[in-house]
Coordinates of C-alpha atoms in Angstrom, one line a residue:
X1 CA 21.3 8.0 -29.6
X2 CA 19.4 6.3 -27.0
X3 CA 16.0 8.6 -25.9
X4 CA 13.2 8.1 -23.3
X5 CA 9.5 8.8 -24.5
X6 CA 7.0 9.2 -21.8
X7 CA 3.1 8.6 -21.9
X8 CA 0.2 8.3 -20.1
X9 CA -0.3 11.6 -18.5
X10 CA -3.5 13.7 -18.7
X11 CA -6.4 15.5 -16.4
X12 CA -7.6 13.2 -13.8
X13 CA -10.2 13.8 -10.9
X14 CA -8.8 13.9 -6.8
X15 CA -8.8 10.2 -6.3
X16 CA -8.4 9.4 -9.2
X17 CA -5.7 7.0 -11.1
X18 CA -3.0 7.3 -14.0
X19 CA -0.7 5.1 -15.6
X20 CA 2.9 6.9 -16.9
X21 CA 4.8 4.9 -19.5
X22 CA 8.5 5.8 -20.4
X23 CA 10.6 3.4 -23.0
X24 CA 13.8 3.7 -23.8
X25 CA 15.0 3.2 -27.4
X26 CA 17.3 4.6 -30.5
X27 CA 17.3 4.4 -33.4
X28 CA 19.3 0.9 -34.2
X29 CA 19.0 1.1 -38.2
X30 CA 21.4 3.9 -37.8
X31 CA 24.2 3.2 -34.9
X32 CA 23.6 -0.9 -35.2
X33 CA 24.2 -1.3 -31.4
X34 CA 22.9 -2.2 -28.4
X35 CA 22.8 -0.7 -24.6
X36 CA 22.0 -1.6 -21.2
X37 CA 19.7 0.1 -18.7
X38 CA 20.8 0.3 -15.1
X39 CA 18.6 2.2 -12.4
X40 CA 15.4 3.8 -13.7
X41 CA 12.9 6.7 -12.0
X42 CA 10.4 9.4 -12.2
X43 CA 11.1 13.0 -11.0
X44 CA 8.4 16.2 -11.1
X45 CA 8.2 19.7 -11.1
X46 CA 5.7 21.8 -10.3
X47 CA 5.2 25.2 -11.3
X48 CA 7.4 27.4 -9.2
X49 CA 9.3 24.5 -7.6
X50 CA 12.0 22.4 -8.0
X51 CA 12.2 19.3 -9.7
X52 CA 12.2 16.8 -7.2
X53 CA 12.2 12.8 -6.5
X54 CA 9.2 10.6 -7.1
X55 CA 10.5 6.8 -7.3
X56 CA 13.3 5.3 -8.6
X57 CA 13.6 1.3 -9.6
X58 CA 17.1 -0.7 -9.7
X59 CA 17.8 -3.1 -12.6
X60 CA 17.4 -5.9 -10.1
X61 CA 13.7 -4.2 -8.8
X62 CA 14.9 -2.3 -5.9
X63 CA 12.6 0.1 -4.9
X64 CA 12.8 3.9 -3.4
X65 CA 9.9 6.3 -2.7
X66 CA 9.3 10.4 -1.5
X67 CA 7.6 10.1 1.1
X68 CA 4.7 12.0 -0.4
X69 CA 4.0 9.4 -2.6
X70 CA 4.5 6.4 -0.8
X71 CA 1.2 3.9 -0.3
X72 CA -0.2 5.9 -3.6
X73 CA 2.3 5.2 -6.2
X74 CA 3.8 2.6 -7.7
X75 CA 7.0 2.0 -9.4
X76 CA 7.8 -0.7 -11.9
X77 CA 9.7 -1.9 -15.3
X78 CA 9.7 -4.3 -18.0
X79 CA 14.1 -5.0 -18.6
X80 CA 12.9 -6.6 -21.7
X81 CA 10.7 -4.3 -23.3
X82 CA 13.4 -1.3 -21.8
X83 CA 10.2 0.3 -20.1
X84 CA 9.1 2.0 -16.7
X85 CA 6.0 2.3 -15.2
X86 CA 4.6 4.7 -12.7
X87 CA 1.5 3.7 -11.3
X88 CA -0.6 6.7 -9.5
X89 CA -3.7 5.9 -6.8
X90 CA -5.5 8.1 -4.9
X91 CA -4.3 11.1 -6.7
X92 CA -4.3 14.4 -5.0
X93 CA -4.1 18.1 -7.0
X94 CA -0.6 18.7 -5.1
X95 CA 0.5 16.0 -7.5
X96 CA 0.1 18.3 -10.8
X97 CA 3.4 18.6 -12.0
X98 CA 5.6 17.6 -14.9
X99 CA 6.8 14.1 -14.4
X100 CA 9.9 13.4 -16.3
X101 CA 11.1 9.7 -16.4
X102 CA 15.1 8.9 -16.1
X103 CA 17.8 6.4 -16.8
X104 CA 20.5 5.2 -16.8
X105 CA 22.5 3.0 -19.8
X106 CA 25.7 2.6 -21.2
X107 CA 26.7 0.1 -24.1
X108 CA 29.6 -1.6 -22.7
X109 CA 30.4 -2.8 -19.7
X110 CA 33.8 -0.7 -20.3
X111 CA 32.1 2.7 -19.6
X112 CA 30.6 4.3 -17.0
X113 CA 26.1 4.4 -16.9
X114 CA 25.1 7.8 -18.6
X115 CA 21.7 9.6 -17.3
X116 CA 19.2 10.7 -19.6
X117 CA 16.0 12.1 -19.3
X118 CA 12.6 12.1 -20.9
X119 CA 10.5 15.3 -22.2
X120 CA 8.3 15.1 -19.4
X121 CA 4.5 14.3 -19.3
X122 CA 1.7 16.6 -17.7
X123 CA -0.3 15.7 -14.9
X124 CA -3.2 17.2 -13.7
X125 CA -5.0 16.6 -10.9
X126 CA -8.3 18.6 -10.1
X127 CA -10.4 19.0 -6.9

């Protein structure tokens, strides 16, 4: 089964910077295949609010950002190493949340892209 870890989250100071890290991987010892990853991305959620949109990355590199975080963060990935990045600048404390990475894969090209998601990493941001 194909699962996302996340890292990199932590307490950081208003203005501060962070690095998330999310890789996808599985076990192959046990299932002996491969999969492909299509669009990858970054959600939060707050305390009390709704998970909601931070960046999202295409397999080709297209780009898409909430307008909160736009100019501040930074969305990336590595196709070979099956990882996502989420660079964070100027970090403000309405920014705390949960951030759970996503993706997409599938194994063949037969079958539709399947979403999963990470376990979610905290961020805290403090005035």
């Amino acid at each position: 089964q194909v699962q996302l870890v996340e890292s990199g989250g932590g307490l950081v100071q208003a203005g501060g910077s962070l690095r998330l890290s999310c890789t996808a991987s599985e076990d192959t010892t046990a299932s002996g295949s491969t999969f492909s990853l299509n669009a990858m991305g970054w959600h939060r959620q707050a305390p009390g609010k709704q998970r909601e949109l931070v960046a999202t990355i295409g397999s080709g590199g297209s780009t898409n950002y909430a307008d909160s975080v736009k100019g501040r963060f930074t969305i990336s990935r590595d196709n070979a190493g099956n990882t996502v990045y989420l660079q964070m600048n100027s970090l403000k404390p309405e920014d705390t949340a949960v951030y759970y990475c996503n993706a997409e894969y599938r194994r063949t090209a037969r079958v539709r892209f399947t979403t999963i998601w990470g376990q979610g990493t905290q961020v805290t941001v403090s005035s």
